Structure formats: C-alpha cells, structure tokens
Amino acid sequence: MRRVTTVGSVAAVLMLTAACGGGGEARGGNSVQPVGAGKALADAYGSGSGYGAAPGELSGSGAGSAAGGGQAGPAGQLAVREIASVGSVVTDGAGAALYRFEKDTPQPPKSNCDGDCATAWPPVPAADAAASAGIDAALLGEVTRSDGTRQLTLAGWPVYRYAKDTRAGEANGEGVGGTWHALAPDGKKAVDKKQQAGGGGQSGTGMGMGMGGGSGSGGYSRNPDKELSVAVNEKLGRILVDGQWRTLYRFDKDSAWPMKATCVGACAETWKPAAPVDKSKASGIRPELIGTVKRPDGSEQLTIDCWPVYTFTGDTEPGQTTGHNKQGLWFTVTETGKKAPVSAG
C-alpha cells in the first residue's frame, strides 16, 4: 500500500514538472536573487530607494517650480481643487498639488522622507499656511523634521509637493511607488475619496480595453461574476485582469519551476500578490493554467502557467498597465500565461 502511495506521489510530481517546467521560460533556483540583496533589488521592485521614486526620477530637479512658485516656498492659502482621475485635492497658494507619504506616520506625526527623497518630494514649510473654504483649519499642524525645520501637517500627515508637478492642477505624483498620494481635504487619499463617492467605479481609462473581443471604445465593461478575465489592450493585446479589473503582472525574479515568489516585504507593498481564484469564475483562460503557490508567509498566491502574479499599486484606475516593463522585470500576463512583449509597451 505504501508503494502505491509513493508511485502516485511521483506521478503527481512528474505531472507538475511537465506543466510548469516544460515551457522554457522557467528559471532555475540559482537564477533567483535573494530578497533583501541591496539597492539594485530594491530598484527592481519599482520602489527606488524606499520612497517610491523609480531609478532616474531623482535628477536634482527639486529646485524647480510648481505652478510658477518655488518648490520649497511657503504654502500660502491652501485650497481644494478638482483634478481629473484623482479627485478633490488640496493645493498650495500657487495651485500645486500636495501629497502624503505612506511611510510617514500621522499619530504621532513623523516624516521619513529625507535626503534625495526630500529633493524629489520637497516638504512644505509650516509657516504662513492658512486654510480656505473646504479645509478645516483645526486639521493643520506642524512637525519638526530631522534637520530642525518645521513641516506642515494635515490631519497629522506631513505634507509634500512633487518636483515633477510643473503646472497648477497637475498631480503627477499620485500613486508613485504605491506610497505617494494626493491629499484630500480631510487628510485621506484623494483618489480613495473619489472612488467611494463614485461607488468604486471608473467610467473610462482611455486604454482601449474591453472584455474578450470588446468594442475598443476606450472604456471597459466589467463582469462582476468573474474573478479572472481577459481584456483587450490596444498596445499589449489580450492580457489578464482580476475581478476588479486590475491588470495582473509577473516578476522575472520569481521562478515557475520550482514555483517560487520572491517579492516580499517592501516589494509586496508595491506589487500586491494576487489572491487565488475559483476556476469556475475565470473567463477566457484555460483552467489548467490557473494554480496557486505558497508564499514565504504561508499565504496562497495566484499563479498563471506556474508564475506567481501580482497587481501594481501604481495602477490607479481600472485597466491601467503602468507597471508593464517596469525596470525590465515586471510584465503584464497574456491569456496563455506568457508575458506581453516589451516592444508593445
């Protein structure tokens, strides 16, 4: 009886090997760089030096101007401005969007953005800040930074500008690295407030996506009964999205055989491991390509053709594919489990 069990186990392993090891794309265990291997790996995760800026984004442009005013200038009269795709955003007196950093803390207020981070994300001085209609003055405060300067806070969150916002009404920093977000008047994330007000839906992404062979009208249609679907992207072709229409990605530093997920810790804060799905609730993909892998923390992660898959926090609207070819390591996933071609991105 014991021999039968052993043979059965060997057969199961051989079947898994055939399914996950025969595609030619799987990388051996030795090709997977250990997590925590230094700055190069941190950059590969798309989180830069830990503060959300991708490599090359910190070009020393922090001394530039936002909306015509100095990035390090006084806040002036704060206002609330509606910015498309982001929502109601707090701006400074010159119209520059203001941001919060998820690695800071509001209670007690503490800024963790110094050095090069503060060049890309200039802290807003506390002096001369005043609230206007729509902003509760009681939510304004200040925190003393490590260099002794006083930084403005909103609902306890230290407040920043973004060096790449060069005109009034821009919010180019929204979602950068999954850790930077434009501020709503109550100190929460503006994009979250917008989604709550709209019932969580977005009416169009401009990505030319649709279900299956969709209309390509520039919008999308969502099937609430499906946990995994195929969407048509005008540049990338047929790619996989989850039940909330978030694009799925695979990471070249993971391994398909043996199946292994190496994106943990800070990486997994930016690239969220996709949860397992019910195969009966998948559409447009062969059931045998859908599986799971156990992560280092013991949780289960969705796999497609034996590759662990993730969603990207930098995608702030349904159907976005901003993570494709990120650092040359992250790629959208096709309906056959392969990665979409680099040239298509």
Short mmCIF file of C-alpha atoms in Angstrom, two decimals:
data_model
loop_
_atom_site.label_atom_id
_atom_site.label_comp_id
_atom_site.label_asym_id
_atom_site.label_seq_id
_atom_site.Cartn_x
_atom_site.Cartn_y
_atom_site.Cartn_z
CA MET A 1 0.00 0.00 0.00
CA ARG A 2 2.89 2.28 0.84
CA ARG A 3 4.45 1.61 -2.57
CA VAL A 4 1.25 2.63 -4.39
CA THR A 5 1.19 5.92 -2.48
CA THR A 6 4.81 6.60 -3.37
CA VAL A 7 4.25 5.89 -7.05
CA GLY A 8 1.21 8.16 -7.02
CA SER A 9 3.24 10.94 -5.43
CA VAL A 10 5.98 10.57 -8.01
CA ALA A 11 3.39 10.70 -10.79
CA ALA A 12 1.94 13.89 -9.33
CA VAL A 13 5.38 15.48 -9.21
CA LEU A 14 6.07 14.43 -12.79
CA MET A 15 2.76 15.93 -13.94
CA LEU A 16 3.58 19.19 -12.15
CA THR A 17 7.04 19.19 -13.69
CA ALA A 18 5.56 18.74 -17.15
CA ALA A 19 3.06 21.50 -16.54
CA CYS A 20 5.48 24.02 -15.00
CA GLY A 21 8.90 23.04 -16.26
CA GLY A 22 8.42 22.45 -19.96
CA GLY A 23 7.71 25.97 -21.16
CA GLY A 24 11.33 27.03 -21.45
CA GLU A 25 10.71 30.26 -19.54
CA ALA A 26 11.12 28.86 -16.05
CA ARG A 27 14.29 29.87 -14.29
CA GLY A 28 16.28 27.60 -12.04
CA GLY A 29 16.51 28.26 -8.33
CA ASN A 30 20.02 29.67 -8.73
CA SER A 31 18.75 32.45 -11.00
CA VAL A 32 16.51 33.94 -8.31
CA GLN A 33 18.26 36.72 -6.44
CA PRO A 34 17.57 36.58 -2.67
CA VAL A 35 15.21 39.18 -1.26
CA GLY A 36 16.99 42.00 0.54
CA ALA A 37 20.04 41.89 -1.71
CA GLY A 38 20.54 45.63 -1.63
CA LYS A 39 19.67 48.73 -3.63
CA ALA A 40 19.71 47.05 -7.04
CA LEU A 41 16.95 44.69 -6.00
CA ALA A 42 15.01 47.50 -4.32
CA ASP A 43 15.15 49.43 -7.58
CA ALA A 44 13.93 46.33 -9.42
CA TYR A 45 10.83 46.35 -7.26
CA GLY A 46 9.95 49.78 -8.62
CA SER A 47 10.28 51.42 -5.23
CA GLY A 48 13.53 53.25 -5.83
CA SER A 49 15.45 53.86 -2.63
CA GLY A 50 12.43 53.13 -0.49
CA TYR A 51 10.49 56.33 -1.04
CA GLY A 52 8.61 55.48 -4.19
CA ALA A 53 10.66 57.06 -6.96
CA ALA A 54 11.86 54.82 -9.77
CA PRO A 55 15.54 54.93 -10.84
CA GLY A 56 16.36 58.08 -12.79
CA GLU A 57 13.48 60.07 -11.33
CA LEU A 58 15.69 61.96 -8.88
CA SER A 59 17.51 64.23 -11.28
CA GLY A 60 18.07 67.09 -8.89
CA SER A 61 15.02 68.92 -10.21
CA GLY A 62 13.66 69.54 -6.74
CA ALA A 63 14.67 73.16 -7.03
CA GLY A 64 12.30 73.57 -9.95
CA SER A 65 8.99 75.33 -9.74
CA ALA A 66 5.45 74.14 -9.27
CA ALA A 67 2.82 76.36 -10.74
CA GLY A 68 5.42 79.06 -11.07
CA GLY A 69 6.33 79.08 -7.37
CA GLY A 70 9.41 77.67 -5.67
CA GLN A 71 9.07 74.04 -4.57
CA ALA A 72 10.44 74.96 -1.16
CA GLY A 73 8.34 78.13 -0.88
CA PRO A 74 5.62 78.82 1.68
CA ALA A 75 2.29 77.03 1.42
CA GLY A 76 0.20 80.18 1.43
CA GLN A 77 -3.58 79.89 1.24
CA LEU A 78 -4.47 76.22 0.86
CA ALA A 79 -7.37 75.43 -1.45
CA VAL A 80 -9.33 72.46 -2.76
CA ARG A 81 -9.06 71.76 -6.48
CA GLU A 82 -10.74 69.09 -8.60
CA ILE A 83 -8.13 67.16 -10.60
CA ALA A 84 -9.33 64.68 -13.21
CA SER A 85 -8.79 61.00 -12.30
CA VAL A 86 -7.61 61.94 -8.79
CA GLY A 87 -10.48 63.85 -7.22
CA SER A 88 -10.67 66.78 -4.79
CA VAL A 89 -7.05 67.60 -3.99
CA VAL A 90 -5.58 70.08 -1.54
CA THR A 91 -3.28 72.57 -3.30
CA ASP A 92 -0.98 75.30 -2.08
CA GLY A 93 -1.40 79.00 -2.79
CA ALA A 94 0.18 78.57 -6.24
CA GLY A 95 -2.10 75.67 -7.21
CA ALA A 96 0.46 72.87 -6.72
CA ALA A 97 -0.98 69.54 -5.54
CA LEU A 98 0.01 68.45 -2.03
CA TYR A 99 0.87 64.88 -1.08
CA ARG A 100 1.27 62.44 1.80
CA PHE A 101 3.79 59.59 2.12
CA GLU A 102 2.56 56.20 3.33
CA LYS A 103 5.84 55.53 5.13
CA ASP A 104 5.28 58.57 7.35
CA THR A 105 3.04 58.41 10.42
CA PRO A 106 0.22 60.79 11.42
CA GLN A 107 -0.04 59.75 15.07
CA PRO A 108 2.38 60.94 16.20
CA PRO A 109 3.35 62.99 13.13
CA LYS A 110 6.71 61.89 11.74
CA SER A 111 8.42 62.44 8.40
CA ASN A 112 10.55 59.64 6.97
CA CYS A 113 11.45 61.44 3.74
CA ASP A 114 14.95 62.95 3.88
CA GLY A 115 17.94 63.38 1.59
CA ASP A 116 17.26 62.55 -2.06
CA CYS A 117 13.67 61.77 -1.14
CA ALA A 118 13.15 65.35 0.03
CA THR A 119 14.67 66.57 -3.25
CA ALA A 120 12.04 64.72 -5.26
CA TRP A 121 9.31 65.44 -2.71
CA PRO A 122 10.02 68.86 -1.15
CA PRO A 123 8.49 69.20 2.34
CA VAL A 124 6.01 72.07 2.63
CA PRO A 125 7.05 74.62 5.31
CA ALA A 126 4.58 75.08 8.14
CA ALA A 127 4.96 78.86 8.28
CA ASP A 128 2.30 81.01 6.60
CA ALA A 129 -0.07 78.12 5.80
CA ALA A 130 -3.74 79.01 6.03
CA ALA A 131 -6.95 77.11 5.32
CA SER A 132 -9.67 78.24 2.94
CA ALA A 133 -13.23 77.03 2.34
CA GLY A 134 -13.47 73.25 2.33
CA ILE A 135 -10.49 72.72 4.65
CA ASP A 136 -10.85 72.52 8.43
CA ALA A 137 -8.18 74.82 9.91
CA ALA A 138 -8.10 72.59 13.00
CA LEU A 139 -6.55 69.83 10.86
CA LEU A 140 -3.48 71.95 10.09
CA GLY A 141 -0.39 71.44 12.21
CA GLU A 142 3.34 71.01 12.01
CA VAL A 143 6.11 68.52 12.70
CA THR A 144 9.78 69.14 13.35
CA ARG A 145 11.93 67.36 10.79
CA SER A 146 15.29 65.70 11.42
CA ASP A 147 17.08 68.84 10.19
CA GLY A 148 15.17 71.02 12.66
CA THR A 149 12.86 72.67 10.11
CA ARG A 150 9.10 72.76 10.63
CA GLN A 151 6.92 70.94 8.09
CA LEU A 152 3.20 71.45 7.53
CA THR A 153 0.89 68.58 8.50
CA LEU A 154 -2.72 67.88 7.53
CA ALA A 155 -4.65 65.59 9.89
CA GLY A 156 -1.25 64.63 11.26
CA TRP A 157 0.26 63.68 7.87
CA PRO A 158 3.42 65.57 6.85
CA VAL A 159 2.73 67.46 3.60
CA TYR A 160 4.89 67.49 0.45
CA ARG A 161 4.98 68.82 -3.10
CA TYR A 162 6.24 66.79 -6.07
CA ALA A 163 9.18 68.13 -8.11
CA LYS A 164 7.67 66.87 -11.38
CA ASP A 165 4.48 68.88 -10.97
CA THR A 166 5.42 71.93 -13.00
CA ARG A 167 1.99 73.50 -13.60
CA ALA A 168 -1.02 74.28 -11.46
CA GLY A 169 -3.54 71.45 -11.39
CA GLU A 170 -1.05 68.64 -12.08
CA ALA A 171 -0.88 65.58 -9.82
CA ASN A 172 1.87 63.55 -11.47
CA GLY A 173 2.90 62.20 -8.09
CA GLU A 174 -0.35 60.34 -7.45
CA GLY A 175 0.38 56.65 -6.89
CA VAL A 176 4.14 56.86 -7.44
CA GLY A 177 5.71 53.74 -5.98
CA GLY A 178 2.36 52.91 -4.40
CA THR A 179 3.37 55.10 -1.45
CA TRP A 180 2.64 58.68 -2.53
CA HIS A 181 -0.89 60.05 -2.75
CA ALA A 182 -2.50 63.43 -3.34
CA LEU A 183 -4.20 64.72 -0.19
CA ALA A 184 -7.95 65.08 0.23
CA PRO A 185 -9.18 67.97 2.45
CA ASP A 186 -9.56 65.61 5.44
CA GLY A 187 -6.02 64.22 5.11
CA LYS A 188 -7.09 60.98 3.45
CA LYS A 189 -6.08 59.90 -0.06
CA ALA A 190 -7.97 61.95 -2.64
CA VAL A 191 -8.24 59.04 -5.07
CA ASP A 192 -9.87 56.84 -2.41
CA LYS A 193 -12.43 59.53 -1.65
CA LYS A 194 -13.22 59.85 -5.37
CA GLN A 195 -13.76 56.11 -5.75
CA GLN A 196 -16.01 55.99 -2.67
CA ALA A 197 -18.09 58.88 -3.97
CA GLY A 198 -18.48 57.16 -7.33
CA GLY A 199 -19.27 53.73 -5.96
CA GLY A 200 -15.77 52.47 -6.71
CA GLY A 201 -16.21 52.58 -10.47
CA GLN A 202 -14.37 54.42 -13.21
CA SER A 203 -16.15 55.18 -16.43
CA GLY A 204 -13.20 55.08 -18.77
CA THR A 205 -9.46 54.50 -18.81
CA GLY A 206 -8.53 55.70 -22.26
CA MET A 207 -6.70 52.41 -22.72
CA GLY A 208 -8.93 50.99 -25.42
CA MET A 209 -9.86 47.96 -23.35
CA GLY A 210 -12.87 45.69 -23.41
CA MET A 211 -13.95 42.24 -22.33
CA GLY A 212 -12.80 39.49 -24.66
CA GLY A 213 -13.09 40.96 -28.13
CA GLY A 214 -14.52 44.20 -26.74
CA SER A 215 -15.55 47.23 -28.70
CA GLY A 216 -12.29 49.12 -28.25
CA SER A 217 -14.26 52.25 -27.45
CA GLY A 218 -11.75 53.50 -24.92
CA GLY A 219 -13.80 52.25 -21.95
CA TYR A 220 -14.31 48.85 -20.42
CA SER A 221 -17.03 46.54 -19.21
CA ARG A 222 -16.73 44.57 -16.00
CA ASN A 223 -18.30 41.18 -15.28
CA PRO A 224 -18.95 41.08 -11.50
CA ASP A 225 -19.29 37.29 -11.55
CA LYS A 226 -15.74 36.76 -12.84
CA GLU A 227 -12.62 36.71 -10.67
CA LEU A 228 -10.25 36.42 -13.63
CA SER A 229 -10.85 37.66 -17.18
CA VAL A 230 -9.14 38.54 -20.45
CA ALA A 231 -9.09 42.19 -21.52
CA VAL A 232 -8.05 43.62 -24.87
CA ASN A 233 -5.43 46.35 -24.66
CA GLU A 234 -4.76 48.36 -27.81
CA LYS A 235 -0.99 48.12 -27.29
CA LEU A 236 -0.45 44.86 -25.41
CA GLY A 237 -3.17 42.66 -26.87
CA ARG A 238 -5.10 40.15 -24.75
CA ILE A 239 -4.00 40.40 -21.12
CA LEU A 240 -5.33 39.13 -17.81
CA VAL A 241 -7.17 41.24 -15.23
CA ASP A 242 -8.67 40.32 -11.86
CA GLY A 243 -12.28 40.72 -10.74
CA GLN A 244 -11.77 44.42 -10.04
CA TRP A 245 -10.27 44.96 -13.49
CA ARG A 246 -6.76 45.37 -12.09
CA THR A 247 -4.04 44.27 -14.51
CA LEU A 248 -2.03 41.20 -13.47
CA TYR A 249 1.77 41.11 -13.69
CA ARG A 250 4.57 38.57 -13.36
CA PHE A 251 8.06 39.19 -12.00
CA ASP A 252 11.15 37.89 -13.78
CA LYS A 253 12.96 37.29 -10.48
CA ASP A 254 10.30 34.76 -9.47
CA SER A 255 10.53 31.18 -10.67
CA ALA A 256 7.98 28.93 -12.38
CA TRP A 257 9.88 25.72 -11.65
CA PRO A 258 10.26 25.33 -8.83
CA MET A 259 7.35 27.69 -8.25
CA LYS A 260 8.67 30.48 -6.04
CA ALA A 261 7.54 34.01 -5.16
CA THR A 262 10.43 36.30 -4.22
CA CYS A 263 8.54 39.60 -3.93
CA VAL A 264 8.09 40.05 -0.18
CA GLY A 265 8.33 42.85 2.38
CA ALA A 266 8.50 46.32 0.83
CA CYS A 267 8.20 44.78 -2.64
CA ALA A 268 4.84 43.23 -1.76
CA GLU A 269 3.58 46.62 -0.57
CA THR A 270 4.01 47.97 -4.10
CA TRP A 271 3.26 44.76 -6.02
CA LYS A 272 0.34 43.07 -4.27
CA PRO A 273 0.26 39.24 -4.54
CA ALA A 274 -2.95 38.25 -6.34
CA ALA A 275 -5.34 36.10 -4.33
CA PRO A 276 -6.31 32.62 -5.60
CA VAL A 277 -9.44 32.46 -7.76
CA ASP A 278 -12.24 29.98 -8.30
CA LYS A 279 -11.54 28.38 -11.68
CA SER A 280 -15.26 28.27 -12.39
CA LYS A 281 -15.25 32.07 -12.16
CA ALA A 282 -12.48 32.55 -14.72
CA SER A 283 -13.16 33.54 -18.31
CA GLY A 284 -11.02 33.36 -21.45
CA ILE A 285 -8.18 31.30 -19.97
CA ARG A 286 -7.62 27.53 -19.89
CA PRO A 287 -8.37 26.19 -16.37
CA GLU A 288 -5.17 24.12 -16.29
CA LEU A 289 -3.12 27.34 -16.43
CA ILE A 290 -4.62 28.55 -13.13
CA GLY A 291 -2.93 27.48 -9.91
CA THR A 292 -1.51 28.66 -6.58
CA VAL A 293 1.82 28.83 -4.77
CA LYS A 294 2.52 29.10 -1.06
CA ARG A 295 4.34 32.31 -0.19
CA PRO A 296 7.07 32.58 2.49
CA ASP A 297 4.47 33.87 4.98
CA GLY A 298 2.28 30.82 4.39
CA SER A 299 -0.42 32.59 2.37
CA GLU A 300 -1.56 31.35 -1.06
CA GLN A 301 -0.92 33.37 -4.22
CA LEU A 302 -2.49 33.01 -7.66
CA THR A 303 -0.26 31.56 -10.37
CA ILE A 304 -0.76 31.64 -14.13
CA ASP A 305 1.13 28.92 -16.02
CA CYS A 306 3.01 28.37 -12.73
CA TRP A 307 4.19 32.01 -12.47
CA PRO A 308 3.09 33.96 -9.35
CA VAL A 309 1.09 37.04 -10.40
CA TYR A 310 0.58 40.44 -8.80
CA THR A 311 -1.32 43.71 -9.10
CA PHE A 312 0.54 47.05 -9.16
CA THR A 313 -0.37 49.84 -6.75
CA GLY A 314 0.85 52.33 -9.34
CA ASP A 315 -2.20 51.45 -11.46
CA THR A 316 -4.71 53.92 -10.04
CA GLU A 317 -7.55 53.26 -12.48
CA PRO A 318 -9.09 50.02 -13.78
CA GLY A 319 -7.31 48.70 -16.85
CA GLN A 320 -4.12 50.71 -16.44
CA THR A 321 -0.84 48.96 -17.33
CA THR A 322 1.73 51.39 -15.92
CA GLY A 323 3.72 48.51 -14.43
CA HIS A 324 4.46 46.87 -17.79
CA ASN A 325 8.24 46.54 -18.36
CA LYS A 326 8.91 48.28 -15.03
CA GLN A 327 12.69 48.09 -14.50
CA GLY A 328 12.67 45.45 -17.26
CA LEU A 329 11.38 42.89 -14.75
CA TRP A 330 7.62 43.29 -14.43
CA PHE A 331 5.29 42.36 -17.29
CA THR A 332 1.59 42.04 -17.99
CA VAL A 333 0.39 38.48 -18.47
CA THR A 334 -1.21 37.21 -21.68
CA GLU A 335 -4.14 34.80 -21.83
CA THR A 336 -1.65 31.95 -22.40
CA GLY A 337 0.38 32.82 -19.31
CA LYS A 338 3.27 34.38 -21.21
CA LYS A 339 4.49 37.92 -20.65
CA ALA A 340 3.41 40.59 -23.10
CA PRO A 341 6.24 41.72 -25.42
CA VAL A 342 8.43 44.61 -24.30
CA SER A 343 8.08 46.37 -27.64
CA ALA A 344 4.32 46.55 -27.14
CA GLY A 345 4.64 48.69 -24.04
#
